[in-house]
mmCIF file with all atom_site columns, C-alpha atoms in Angstrom:
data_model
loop_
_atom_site.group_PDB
_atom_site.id
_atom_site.type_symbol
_atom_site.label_atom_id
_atom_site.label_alt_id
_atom_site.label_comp_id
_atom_site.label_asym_id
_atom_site.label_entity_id
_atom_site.label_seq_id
_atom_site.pdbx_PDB_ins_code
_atom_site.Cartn_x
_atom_site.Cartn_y
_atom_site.Cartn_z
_atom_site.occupancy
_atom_site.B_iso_or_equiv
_atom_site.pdbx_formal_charge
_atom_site.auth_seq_id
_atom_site.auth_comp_id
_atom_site.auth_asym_id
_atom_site.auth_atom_id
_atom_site.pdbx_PDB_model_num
ATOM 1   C CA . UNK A 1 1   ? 29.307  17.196  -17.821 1.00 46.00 ? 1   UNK A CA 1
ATOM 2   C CA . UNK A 1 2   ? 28.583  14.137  -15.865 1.00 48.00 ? 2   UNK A CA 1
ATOM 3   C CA . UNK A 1 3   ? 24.828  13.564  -14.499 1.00 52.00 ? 3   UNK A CA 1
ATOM 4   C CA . UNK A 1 4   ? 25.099  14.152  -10.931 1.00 57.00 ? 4   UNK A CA 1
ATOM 5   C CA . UNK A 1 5   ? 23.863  11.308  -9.286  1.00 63.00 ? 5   UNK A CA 1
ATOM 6   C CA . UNK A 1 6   ? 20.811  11.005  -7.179  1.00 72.00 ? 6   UNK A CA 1
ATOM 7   C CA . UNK A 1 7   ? 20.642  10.643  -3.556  1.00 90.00 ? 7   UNK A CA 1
ATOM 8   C CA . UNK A 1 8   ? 18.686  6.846   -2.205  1.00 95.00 ? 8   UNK A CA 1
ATOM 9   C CA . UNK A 1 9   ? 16.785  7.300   0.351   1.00 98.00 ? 9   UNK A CA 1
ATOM 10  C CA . UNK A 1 10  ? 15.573  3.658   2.137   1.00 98.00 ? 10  UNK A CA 1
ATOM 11  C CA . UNK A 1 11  ? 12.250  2.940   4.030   1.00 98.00 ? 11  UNK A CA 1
ATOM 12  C CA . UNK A 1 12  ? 10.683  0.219   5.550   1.00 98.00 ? 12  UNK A CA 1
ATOM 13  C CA . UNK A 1 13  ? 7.167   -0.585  5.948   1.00 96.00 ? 13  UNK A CA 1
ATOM 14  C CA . UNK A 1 14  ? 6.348   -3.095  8.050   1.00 94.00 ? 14  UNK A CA 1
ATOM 15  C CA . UNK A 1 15  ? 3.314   -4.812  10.599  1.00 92.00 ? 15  UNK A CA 1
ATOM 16  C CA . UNK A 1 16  ? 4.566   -3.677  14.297  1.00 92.00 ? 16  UNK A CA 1
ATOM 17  C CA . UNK A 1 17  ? 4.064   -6.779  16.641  1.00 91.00 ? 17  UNK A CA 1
ATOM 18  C CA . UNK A 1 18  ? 3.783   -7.388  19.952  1.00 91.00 ? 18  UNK A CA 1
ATOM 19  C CA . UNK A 1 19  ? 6.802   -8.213  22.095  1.00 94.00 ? 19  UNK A CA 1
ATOM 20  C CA . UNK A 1 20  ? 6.687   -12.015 22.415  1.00 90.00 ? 20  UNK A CA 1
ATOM 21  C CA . UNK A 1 21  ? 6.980   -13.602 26.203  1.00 92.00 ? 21  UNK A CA 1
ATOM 22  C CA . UNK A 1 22  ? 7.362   -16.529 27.824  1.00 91.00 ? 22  UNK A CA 1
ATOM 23  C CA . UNK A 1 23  ? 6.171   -17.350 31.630  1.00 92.00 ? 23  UNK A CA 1
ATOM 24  C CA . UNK A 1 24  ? 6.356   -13.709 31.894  1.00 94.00 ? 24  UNK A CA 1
ATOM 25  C CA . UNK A 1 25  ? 9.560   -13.387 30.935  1.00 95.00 ? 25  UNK A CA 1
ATOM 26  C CA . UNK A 1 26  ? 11.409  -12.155 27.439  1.00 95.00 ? 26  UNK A CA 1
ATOM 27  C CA . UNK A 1 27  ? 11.856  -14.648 24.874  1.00 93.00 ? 27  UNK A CA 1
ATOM 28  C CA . UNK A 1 28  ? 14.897  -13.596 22.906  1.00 94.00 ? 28  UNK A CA 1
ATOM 29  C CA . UNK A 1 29  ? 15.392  -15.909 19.169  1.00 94.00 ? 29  UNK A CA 1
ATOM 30  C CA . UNK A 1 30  ? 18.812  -16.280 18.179  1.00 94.00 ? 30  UNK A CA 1
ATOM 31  C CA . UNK A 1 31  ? 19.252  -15.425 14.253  1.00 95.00 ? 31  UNK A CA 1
ATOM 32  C CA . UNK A 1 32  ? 21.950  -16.093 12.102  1.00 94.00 ? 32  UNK A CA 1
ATOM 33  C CA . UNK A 1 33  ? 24.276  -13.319 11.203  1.00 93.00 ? 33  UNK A CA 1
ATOM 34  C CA . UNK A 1 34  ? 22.272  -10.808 13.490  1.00 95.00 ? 34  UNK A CA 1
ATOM 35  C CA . UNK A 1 35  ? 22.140  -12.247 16.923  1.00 93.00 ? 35  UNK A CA 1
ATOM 36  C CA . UNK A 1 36  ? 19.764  -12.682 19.567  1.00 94.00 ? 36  UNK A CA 1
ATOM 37  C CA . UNK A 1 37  ? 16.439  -10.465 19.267  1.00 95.00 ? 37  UNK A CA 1
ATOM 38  C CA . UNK A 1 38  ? 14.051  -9.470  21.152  1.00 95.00 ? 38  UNK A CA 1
ATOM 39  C CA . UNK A 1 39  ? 11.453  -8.523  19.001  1.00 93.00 ? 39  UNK A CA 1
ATOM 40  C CA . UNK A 1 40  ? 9.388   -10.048 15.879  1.00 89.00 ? 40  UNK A CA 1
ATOM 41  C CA . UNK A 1 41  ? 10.624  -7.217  13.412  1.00 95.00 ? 41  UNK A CA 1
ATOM 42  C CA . UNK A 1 42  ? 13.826  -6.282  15.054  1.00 97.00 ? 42  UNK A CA 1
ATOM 43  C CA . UNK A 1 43  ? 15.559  -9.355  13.486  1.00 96.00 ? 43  UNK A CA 1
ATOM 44  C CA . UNK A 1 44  ? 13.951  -7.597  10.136  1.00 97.00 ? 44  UNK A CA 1
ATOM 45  C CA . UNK A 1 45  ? 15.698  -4.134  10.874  1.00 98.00 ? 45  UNK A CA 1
ATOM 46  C CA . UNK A 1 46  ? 18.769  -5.807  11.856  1.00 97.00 ? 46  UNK A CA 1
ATOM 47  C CA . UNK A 1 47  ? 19.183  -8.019  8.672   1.00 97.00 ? 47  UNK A CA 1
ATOM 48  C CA . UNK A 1 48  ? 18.541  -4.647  6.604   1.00 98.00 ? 48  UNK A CA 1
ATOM 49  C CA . UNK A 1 49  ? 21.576  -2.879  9.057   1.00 97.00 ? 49  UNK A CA 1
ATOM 50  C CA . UNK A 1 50  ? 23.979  -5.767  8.120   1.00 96.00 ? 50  UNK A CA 1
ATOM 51  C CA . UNK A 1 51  ? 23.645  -5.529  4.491   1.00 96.00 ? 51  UNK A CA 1
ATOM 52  C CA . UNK A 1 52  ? 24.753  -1.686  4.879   1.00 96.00 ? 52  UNK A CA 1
ATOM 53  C CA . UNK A 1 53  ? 21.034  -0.359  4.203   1.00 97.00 ? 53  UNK A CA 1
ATOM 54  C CA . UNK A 1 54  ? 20.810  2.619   6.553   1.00 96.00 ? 54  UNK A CA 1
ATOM 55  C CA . UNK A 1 55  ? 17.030  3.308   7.222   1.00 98.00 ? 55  UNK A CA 1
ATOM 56  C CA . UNK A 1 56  ? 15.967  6.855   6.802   1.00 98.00 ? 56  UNK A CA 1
ATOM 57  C CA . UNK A 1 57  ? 12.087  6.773   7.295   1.00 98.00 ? 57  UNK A CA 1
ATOM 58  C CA . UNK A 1 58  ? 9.588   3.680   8.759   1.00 98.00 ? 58  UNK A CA 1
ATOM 59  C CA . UNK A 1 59  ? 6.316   3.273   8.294   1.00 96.00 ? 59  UNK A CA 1
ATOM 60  C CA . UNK A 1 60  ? 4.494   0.934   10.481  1.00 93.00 ? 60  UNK A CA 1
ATOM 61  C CA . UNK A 1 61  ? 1.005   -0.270  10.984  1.00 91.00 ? 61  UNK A CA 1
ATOM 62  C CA . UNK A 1 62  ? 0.378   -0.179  14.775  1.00 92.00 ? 62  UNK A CA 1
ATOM 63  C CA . UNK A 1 63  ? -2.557  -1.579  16.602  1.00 91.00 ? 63  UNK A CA 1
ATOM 64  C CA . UNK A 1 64  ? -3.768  0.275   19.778  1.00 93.00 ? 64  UNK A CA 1
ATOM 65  C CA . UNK A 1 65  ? -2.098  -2.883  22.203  1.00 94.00 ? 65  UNK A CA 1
ATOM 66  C CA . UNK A 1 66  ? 1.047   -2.692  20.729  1.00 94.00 ? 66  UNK A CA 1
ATOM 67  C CA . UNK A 1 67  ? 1.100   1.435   21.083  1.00 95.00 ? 67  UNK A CA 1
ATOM 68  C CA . UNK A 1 68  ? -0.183  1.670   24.273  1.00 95.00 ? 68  UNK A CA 1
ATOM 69  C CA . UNK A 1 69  ? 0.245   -1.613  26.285  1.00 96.00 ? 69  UNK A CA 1
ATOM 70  C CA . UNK A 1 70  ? 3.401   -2.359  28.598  1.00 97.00 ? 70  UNK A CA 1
ATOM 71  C CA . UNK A 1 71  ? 5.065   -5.382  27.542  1.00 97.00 ? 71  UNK A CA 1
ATOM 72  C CA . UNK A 1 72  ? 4.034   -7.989  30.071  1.00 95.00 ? 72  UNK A CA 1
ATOM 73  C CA . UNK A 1 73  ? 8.022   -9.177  30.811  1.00 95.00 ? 73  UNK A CA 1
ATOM 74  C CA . UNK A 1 74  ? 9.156   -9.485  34.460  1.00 95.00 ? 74  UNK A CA 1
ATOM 75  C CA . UNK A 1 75  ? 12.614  -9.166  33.589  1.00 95.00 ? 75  UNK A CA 1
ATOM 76  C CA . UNK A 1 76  ? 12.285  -6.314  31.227  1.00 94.00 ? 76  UNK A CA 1
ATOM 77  C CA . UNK A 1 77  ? 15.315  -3.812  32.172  1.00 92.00 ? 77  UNK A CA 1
ATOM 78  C CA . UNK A 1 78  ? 14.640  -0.641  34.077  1.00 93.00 ? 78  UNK A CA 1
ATOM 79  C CA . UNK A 1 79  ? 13.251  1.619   31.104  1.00 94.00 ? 79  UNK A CA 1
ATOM 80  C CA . UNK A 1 80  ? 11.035  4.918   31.456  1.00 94.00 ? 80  UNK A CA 1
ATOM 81  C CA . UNK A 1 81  ? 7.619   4.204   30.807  1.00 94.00 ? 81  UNK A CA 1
ATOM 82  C CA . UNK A 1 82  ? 7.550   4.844   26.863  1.00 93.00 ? 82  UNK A CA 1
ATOM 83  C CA . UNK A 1 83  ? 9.920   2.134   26.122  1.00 95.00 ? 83  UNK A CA 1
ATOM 84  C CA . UNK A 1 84  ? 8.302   -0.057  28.243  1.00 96.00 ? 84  UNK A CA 1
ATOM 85  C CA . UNK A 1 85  ? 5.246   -0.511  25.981  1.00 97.00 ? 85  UNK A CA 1
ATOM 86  C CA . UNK A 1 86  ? 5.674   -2.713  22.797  1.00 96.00 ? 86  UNK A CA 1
ATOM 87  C CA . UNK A 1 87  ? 6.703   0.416   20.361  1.00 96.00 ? 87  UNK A CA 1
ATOM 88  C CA . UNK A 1 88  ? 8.517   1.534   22.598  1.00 97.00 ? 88  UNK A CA 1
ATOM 89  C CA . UNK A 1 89  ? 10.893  -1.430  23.475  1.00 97.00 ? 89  UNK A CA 1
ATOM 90  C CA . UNK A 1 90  ? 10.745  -2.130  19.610  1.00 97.00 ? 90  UNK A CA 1
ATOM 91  C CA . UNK A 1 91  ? 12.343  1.644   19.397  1.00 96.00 ? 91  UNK A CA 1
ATOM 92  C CA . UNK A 1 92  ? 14.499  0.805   22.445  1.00 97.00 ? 92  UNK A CA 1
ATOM 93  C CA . UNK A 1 93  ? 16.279  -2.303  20.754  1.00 97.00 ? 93  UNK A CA 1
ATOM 94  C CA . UNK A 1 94  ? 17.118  -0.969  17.171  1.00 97.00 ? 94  UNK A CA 1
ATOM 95  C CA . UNK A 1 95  ? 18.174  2.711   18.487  1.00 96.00 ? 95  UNK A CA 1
ATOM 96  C CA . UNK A 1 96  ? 21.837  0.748   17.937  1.00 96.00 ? 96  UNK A CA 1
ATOM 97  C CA . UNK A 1 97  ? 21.000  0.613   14.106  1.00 97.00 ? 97  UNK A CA 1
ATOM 98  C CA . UNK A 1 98  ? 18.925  3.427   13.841  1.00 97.00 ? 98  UNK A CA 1
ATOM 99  C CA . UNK A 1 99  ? 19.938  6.149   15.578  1.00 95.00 ? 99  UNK A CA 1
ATOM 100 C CA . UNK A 1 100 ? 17.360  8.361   15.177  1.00 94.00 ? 100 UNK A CA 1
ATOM 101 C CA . UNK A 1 101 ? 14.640  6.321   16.024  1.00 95.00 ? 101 UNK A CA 1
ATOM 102 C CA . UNK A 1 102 ? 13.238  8.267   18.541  1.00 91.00 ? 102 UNK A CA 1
ATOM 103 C CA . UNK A 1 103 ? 12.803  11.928  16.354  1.00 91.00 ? 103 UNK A CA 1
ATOM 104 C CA . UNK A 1 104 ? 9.607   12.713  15.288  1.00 87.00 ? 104 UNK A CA 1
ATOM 105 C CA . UNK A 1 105 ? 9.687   12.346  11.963  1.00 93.00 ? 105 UNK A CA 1
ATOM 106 C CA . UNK A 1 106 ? 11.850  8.676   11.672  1.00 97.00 ? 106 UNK A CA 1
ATOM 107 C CA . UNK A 1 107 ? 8.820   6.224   12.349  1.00 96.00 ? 107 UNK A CA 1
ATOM 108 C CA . UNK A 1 108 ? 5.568   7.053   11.432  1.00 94.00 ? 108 UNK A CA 1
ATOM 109 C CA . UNK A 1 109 ? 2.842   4.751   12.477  1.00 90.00 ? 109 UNK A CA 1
ATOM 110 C CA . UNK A 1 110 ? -0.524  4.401   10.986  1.00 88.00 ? 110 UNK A CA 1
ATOM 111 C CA . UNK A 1 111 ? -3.532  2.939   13.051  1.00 89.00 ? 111 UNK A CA 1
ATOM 112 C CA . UNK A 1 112 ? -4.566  -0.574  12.512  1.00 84.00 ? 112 UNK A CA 1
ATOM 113 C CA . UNK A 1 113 ? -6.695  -2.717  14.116  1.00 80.00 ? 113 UNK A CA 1
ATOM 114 C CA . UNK A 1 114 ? -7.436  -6.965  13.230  1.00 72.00 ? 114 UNK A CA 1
ATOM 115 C CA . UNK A 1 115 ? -11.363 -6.129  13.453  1.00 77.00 ? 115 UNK A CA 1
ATOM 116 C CA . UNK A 1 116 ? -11.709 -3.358  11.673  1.00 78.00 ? 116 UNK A CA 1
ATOM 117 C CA . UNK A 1 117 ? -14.390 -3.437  8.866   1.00 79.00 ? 117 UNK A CA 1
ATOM 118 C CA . UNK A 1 118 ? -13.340 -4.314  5.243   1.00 73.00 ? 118 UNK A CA 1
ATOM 119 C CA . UNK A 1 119 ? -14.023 -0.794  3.804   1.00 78.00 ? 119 UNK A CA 1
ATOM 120 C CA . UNK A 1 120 ? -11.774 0.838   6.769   1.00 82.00 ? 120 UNK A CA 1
ATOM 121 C CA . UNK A 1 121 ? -9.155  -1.536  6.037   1.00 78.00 ? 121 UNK A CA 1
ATOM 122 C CA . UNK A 1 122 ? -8.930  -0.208  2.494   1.00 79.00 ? 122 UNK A CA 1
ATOM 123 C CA . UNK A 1 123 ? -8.543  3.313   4.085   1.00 84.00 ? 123 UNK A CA 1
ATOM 124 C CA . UNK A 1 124 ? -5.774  2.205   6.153   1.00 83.00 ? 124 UNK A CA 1
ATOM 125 C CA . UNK A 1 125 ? -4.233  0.840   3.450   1.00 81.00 ? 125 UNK A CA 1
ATOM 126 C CA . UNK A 1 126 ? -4.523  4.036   0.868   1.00 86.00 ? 126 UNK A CA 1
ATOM 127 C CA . UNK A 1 127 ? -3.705  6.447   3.889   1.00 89.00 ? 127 UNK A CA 1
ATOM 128 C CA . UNK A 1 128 ? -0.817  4.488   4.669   1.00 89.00 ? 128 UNK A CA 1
ATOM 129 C CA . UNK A 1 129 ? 0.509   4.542   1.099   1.00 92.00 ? 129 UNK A CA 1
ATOM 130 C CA . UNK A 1 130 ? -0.715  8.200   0.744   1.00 94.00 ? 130 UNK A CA 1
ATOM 131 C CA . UNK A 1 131 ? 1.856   9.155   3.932   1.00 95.00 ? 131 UNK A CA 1
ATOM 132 C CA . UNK A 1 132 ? 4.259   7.215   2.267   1.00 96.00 ? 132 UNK A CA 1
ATOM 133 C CA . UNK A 1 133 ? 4.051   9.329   -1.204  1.00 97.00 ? 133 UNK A CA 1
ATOM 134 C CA . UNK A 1 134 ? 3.898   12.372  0.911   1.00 97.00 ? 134 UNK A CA 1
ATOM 135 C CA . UNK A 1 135 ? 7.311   11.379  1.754   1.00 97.00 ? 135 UNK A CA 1
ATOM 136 C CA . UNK A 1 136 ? 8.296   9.988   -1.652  1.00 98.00 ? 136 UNK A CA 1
ATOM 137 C CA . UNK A 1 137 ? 7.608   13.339  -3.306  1.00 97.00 ? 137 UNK A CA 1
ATOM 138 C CA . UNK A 1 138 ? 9.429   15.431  -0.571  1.00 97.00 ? 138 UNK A CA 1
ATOM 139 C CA . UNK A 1 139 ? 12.852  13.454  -1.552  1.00 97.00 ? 139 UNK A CA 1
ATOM 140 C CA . UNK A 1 140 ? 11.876  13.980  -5.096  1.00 97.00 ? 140 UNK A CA 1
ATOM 141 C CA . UNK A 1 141 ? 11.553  17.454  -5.182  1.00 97.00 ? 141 UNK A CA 1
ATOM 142 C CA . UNK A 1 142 ? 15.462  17.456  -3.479  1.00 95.00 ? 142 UNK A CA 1
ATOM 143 C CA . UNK A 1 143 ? 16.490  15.365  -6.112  1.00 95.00 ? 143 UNK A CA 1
ATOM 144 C CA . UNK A 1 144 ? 16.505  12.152  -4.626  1.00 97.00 ? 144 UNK A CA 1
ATOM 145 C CA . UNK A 1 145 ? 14.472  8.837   -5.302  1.00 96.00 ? 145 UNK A CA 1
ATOM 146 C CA . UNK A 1 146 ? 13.254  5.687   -2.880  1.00 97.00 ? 146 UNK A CA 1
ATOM 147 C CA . UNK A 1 147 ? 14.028  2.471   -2.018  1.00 98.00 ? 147 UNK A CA 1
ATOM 148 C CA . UNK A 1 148 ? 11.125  0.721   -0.308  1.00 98.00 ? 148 UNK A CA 1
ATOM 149 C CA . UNK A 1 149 ? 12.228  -2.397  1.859   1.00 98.00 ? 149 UNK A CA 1
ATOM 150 C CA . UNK A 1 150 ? 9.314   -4.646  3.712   1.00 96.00 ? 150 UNK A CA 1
ATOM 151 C CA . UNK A 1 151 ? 9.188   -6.880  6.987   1.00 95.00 ? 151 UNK A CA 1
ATOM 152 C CA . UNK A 1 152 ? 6.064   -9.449  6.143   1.00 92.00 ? 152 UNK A CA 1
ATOM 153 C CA . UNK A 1 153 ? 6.495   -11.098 9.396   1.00 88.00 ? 153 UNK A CA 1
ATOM 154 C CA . UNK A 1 154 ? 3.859   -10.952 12.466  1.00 70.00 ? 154 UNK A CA 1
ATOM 155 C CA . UNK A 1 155 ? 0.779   -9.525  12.266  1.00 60.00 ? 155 UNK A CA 1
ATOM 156 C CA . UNK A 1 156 ? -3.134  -11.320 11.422  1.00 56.00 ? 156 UNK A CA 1
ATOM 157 C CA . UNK A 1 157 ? -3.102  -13.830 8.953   1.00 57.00 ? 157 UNK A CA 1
ATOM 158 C CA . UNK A 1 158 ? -4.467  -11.030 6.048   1.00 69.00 ? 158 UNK A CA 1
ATOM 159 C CA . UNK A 1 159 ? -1.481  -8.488  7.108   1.00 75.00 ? 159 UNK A CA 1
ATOM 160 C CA . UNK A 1 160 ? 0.729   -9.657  4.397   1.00 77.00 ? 160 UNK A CA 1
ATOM 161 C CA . UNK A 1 161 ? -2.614  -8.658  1.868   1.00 78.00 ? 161 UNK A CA 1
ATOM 162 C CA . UNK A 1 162 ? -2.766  -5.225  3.176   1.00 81.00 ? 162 UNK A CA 1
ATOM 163 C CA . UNK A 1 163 ? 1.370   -4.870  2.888   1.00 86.00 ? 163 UNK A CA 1
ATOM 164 C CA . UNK A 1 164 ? 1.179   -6.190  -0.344  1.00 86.00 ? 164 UNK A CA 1
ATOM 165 C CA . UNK A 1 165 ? -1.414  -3.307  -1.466  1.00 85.00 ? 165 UNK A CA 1
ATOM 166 C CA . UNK A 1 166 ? 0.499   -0.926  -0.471  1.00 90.00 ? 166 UNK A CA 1
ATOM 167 C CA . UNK A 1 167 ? 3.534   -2.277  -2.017  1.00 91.00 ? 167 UNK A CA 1
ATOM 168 C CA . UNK A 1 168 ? 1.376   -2.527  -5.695  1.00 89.00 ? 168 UNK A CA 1
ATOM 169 C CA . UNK A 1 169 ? 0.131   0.993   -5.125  1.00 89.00 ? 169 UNK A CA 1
ATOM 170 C CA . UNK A 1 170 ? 4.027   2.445   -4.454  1.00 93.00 ? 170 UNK A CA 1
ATOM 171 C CA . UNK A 1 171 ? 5.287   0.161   -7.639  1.00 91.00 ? 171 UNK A CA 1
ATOM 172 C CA . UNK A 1 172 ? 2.625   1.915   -9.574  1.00 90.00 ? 172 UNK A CA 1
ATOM 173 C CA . UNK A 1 173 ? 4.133   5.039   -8.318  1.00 92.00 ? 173 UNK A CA 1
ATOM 174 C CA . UNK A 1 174 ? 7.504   4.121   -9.707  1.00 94.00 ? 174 UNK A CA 1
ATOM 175 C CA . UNK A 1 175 ? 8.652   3.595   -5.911  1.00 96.00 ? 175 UNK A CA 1
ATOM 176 C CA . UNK A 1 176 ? 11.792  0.832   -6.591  1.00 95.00 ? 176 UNK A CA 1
ATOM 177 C CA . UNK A 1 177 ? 11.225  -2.309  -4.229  1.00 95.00 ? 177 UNK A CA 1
ATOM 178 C CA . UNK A 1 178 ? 14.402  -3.368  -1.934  1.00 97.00 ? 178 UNK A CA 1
ATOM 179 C CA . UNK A 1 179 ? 14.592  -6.140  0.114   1.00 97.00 ? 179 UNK A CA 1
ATOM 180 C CA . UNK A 1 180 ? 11.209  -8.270  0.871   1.00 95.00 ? 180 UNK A CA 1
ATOM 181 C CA . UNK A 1 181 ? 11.749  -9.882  3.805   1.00 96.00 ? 181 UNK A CA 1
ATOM 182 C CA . UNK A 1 182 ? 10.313  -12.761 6.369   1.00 93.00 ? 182 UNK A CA 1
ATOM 183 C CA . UNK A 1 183 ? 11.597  -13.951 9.722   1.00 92.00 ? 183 UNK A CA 1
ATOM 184 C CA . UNK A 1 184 ? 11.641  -17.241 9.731   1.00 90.00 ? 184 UNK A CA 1
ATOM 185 C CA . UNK A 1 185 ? 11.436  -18.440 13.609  1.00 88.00 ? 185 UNK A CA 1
ATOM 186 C CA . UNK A 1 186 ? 10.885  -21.535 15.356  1.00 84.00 ? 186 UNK A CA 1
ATOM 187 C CA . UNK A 1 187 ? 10.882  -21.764 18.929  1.00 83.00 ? 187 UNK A CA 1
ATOM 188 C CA . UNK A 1 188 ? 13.254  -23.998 20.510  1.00 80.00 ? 188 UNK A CA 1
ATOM 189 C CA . UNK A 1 189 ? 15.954  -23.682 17.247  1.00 87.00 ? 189 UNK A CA 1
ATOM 190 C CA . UNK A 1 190 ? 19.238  -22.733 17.675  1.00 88.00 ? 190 UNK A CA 1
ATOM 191 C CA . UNK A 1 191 ? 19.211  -20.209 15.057  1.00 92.00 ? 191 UNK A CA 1
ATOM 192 C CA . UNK A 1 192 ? 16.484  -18.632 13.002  1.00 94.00 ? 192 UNK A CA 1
ATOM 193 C CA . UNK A 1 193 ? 16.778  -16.829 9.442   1.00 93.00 ? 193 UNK A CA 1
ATOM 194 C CA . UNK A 1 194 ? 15.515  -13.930 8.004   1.00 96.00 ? 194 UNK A CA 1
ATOM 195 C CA . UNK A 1 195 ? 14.735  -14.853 4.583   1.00 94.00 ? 195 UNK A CA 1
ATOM 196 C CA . UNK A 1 196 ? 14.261  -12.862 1.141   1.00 95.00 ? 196 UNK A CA 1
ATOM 197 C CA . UNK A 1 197 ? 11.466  -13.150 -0.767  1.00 92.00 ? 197 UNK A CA 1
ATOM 198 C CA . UNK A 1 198 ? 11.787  -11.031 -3.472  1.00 90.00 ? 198 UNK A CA 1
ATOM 199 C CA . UNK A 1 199 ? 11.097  -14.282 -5.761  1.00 87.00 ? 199 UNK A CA 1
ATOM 200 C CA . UNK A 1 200 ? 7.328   -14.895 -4.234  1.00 79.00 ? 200 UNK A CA 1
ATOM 201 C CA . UNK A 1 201 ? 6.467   -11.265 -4.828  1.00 75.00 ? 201 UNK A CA 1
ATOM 202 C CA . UNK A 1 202 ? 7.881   -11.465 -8.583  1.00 73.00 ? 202 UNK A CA 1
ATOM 203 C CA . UNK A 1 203 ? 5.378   -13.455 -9.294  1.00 69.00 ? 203 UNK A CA 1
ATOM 204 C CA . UNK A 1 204 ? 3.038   -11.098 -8.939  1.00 63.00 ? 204 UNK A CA 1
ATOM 205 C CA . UNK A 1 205 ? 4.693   -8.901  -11.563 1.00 62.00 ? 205 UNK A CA 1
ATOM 206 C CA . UNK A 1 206 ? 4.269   -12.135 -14.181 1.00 57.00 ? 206 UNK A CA 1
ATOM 207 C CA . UNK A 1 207 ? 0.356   -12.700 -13.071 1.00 55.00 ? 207 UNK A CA 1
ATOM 208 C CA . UNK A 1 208 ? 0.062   -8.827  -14.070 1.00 53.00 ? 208 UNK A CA 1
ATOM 209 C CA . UNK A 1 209 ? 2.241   -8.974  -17.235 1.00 53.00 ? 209 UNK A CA 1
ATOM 210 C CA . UNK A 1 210 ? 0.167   -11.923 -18.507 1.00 40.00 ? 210 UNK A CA 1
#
């Protein structure tokens, strides 16, 4: 009898970050192959959509501004007040390639803040993987395994460090990396590019094997 096979389920964790502006008004970036964005990680979610990877869970580390702060646009369109903060406009733009978006259960941000001590940074970290395994061993228990895909752009400069812990605890897990991924903007360019750097983070995997 043939194995059935087992059902992929794709996540992406990413560094939620504010909605850029400019003179108080939106500052969309043109990227190739997606279109115009209005968000840092949107171009992210939208590069996953167009090479058929259908998001079924995000996890995202959110600082209290970007969870509870309006975005500071003039010309942002008539929205009810909980798309009008930064998560919520970041919801409001990708609810085109991820429908369910705005359920419960779809993105599940963990608290973060740029000044938090060292020793609650490591806690954010290990929570955020632990909420992530929570959800790994739910699809496992159905059958089913995970593909974990990452957005390193935005955040503080030691962001990437924290996503990359998480990403070496989950690999220790057996959690299968996807697509690694960075935005790579300039203002002022007629098109952008979200990049893949799958390559960078290999190396890791040869530093550890040495």
């Amino acid at each position: 009898m043939e194995k059935k096979k087992s059902v992929e389920k794709h996540i992406m964790l990413l560094f939620l970050s504010i909605v850029q502006t400019r003179d108080k008004k939106l500052s969309p970036a043109p990227y190739q192959g997606i279109g115009e964005t209005h968000t840092t990680n949107e171009s992210a979610v939208r590069y996953l959509a167009s090479k058929d990877v259908a998001l079924d869970r995000m996890f995202a580390l959110v600082t209290e501004s970007v969870r509870n702060q309006d975005v500071p646009a003039e010309d942002l369109p008539a929205l009810p007040p909980n798309e009008r903060t930064h998560l919520g406009y970041f919801k409001h733009r990708i609810k085109d390639v991820c429908p369910k978006i705005d359920s419960e259960e779809f993105l599940v941000d963990y608290p973060y803040e740029a000044k938090m001590p060292a020793g609650e940074m490591m806690l954010a970290v290990t929570g955020l993987a632990a909420r992530i395994m929570d959800y790994v061993q739910e699809v496992r228990k159905a059958g089913g395994e995970v593909k974990l895909h990452v957005d390193t752009t935005g955040g503080m400069r030691h962001t990437n460090m924290m996503l990359l812990a998480v990403m070496r605890l989950l690999q220790y897990n057996d959690v299968q990396i996807g697509h690694i991924l960075y935005s790579d903007y300039e203002r002022g360019r007629a098109e952008n590019y979200v990049e893949e750097i799958n390559n960078v983070y290999g190396l890791f995997n040869v530093v550890a094997g040495a």
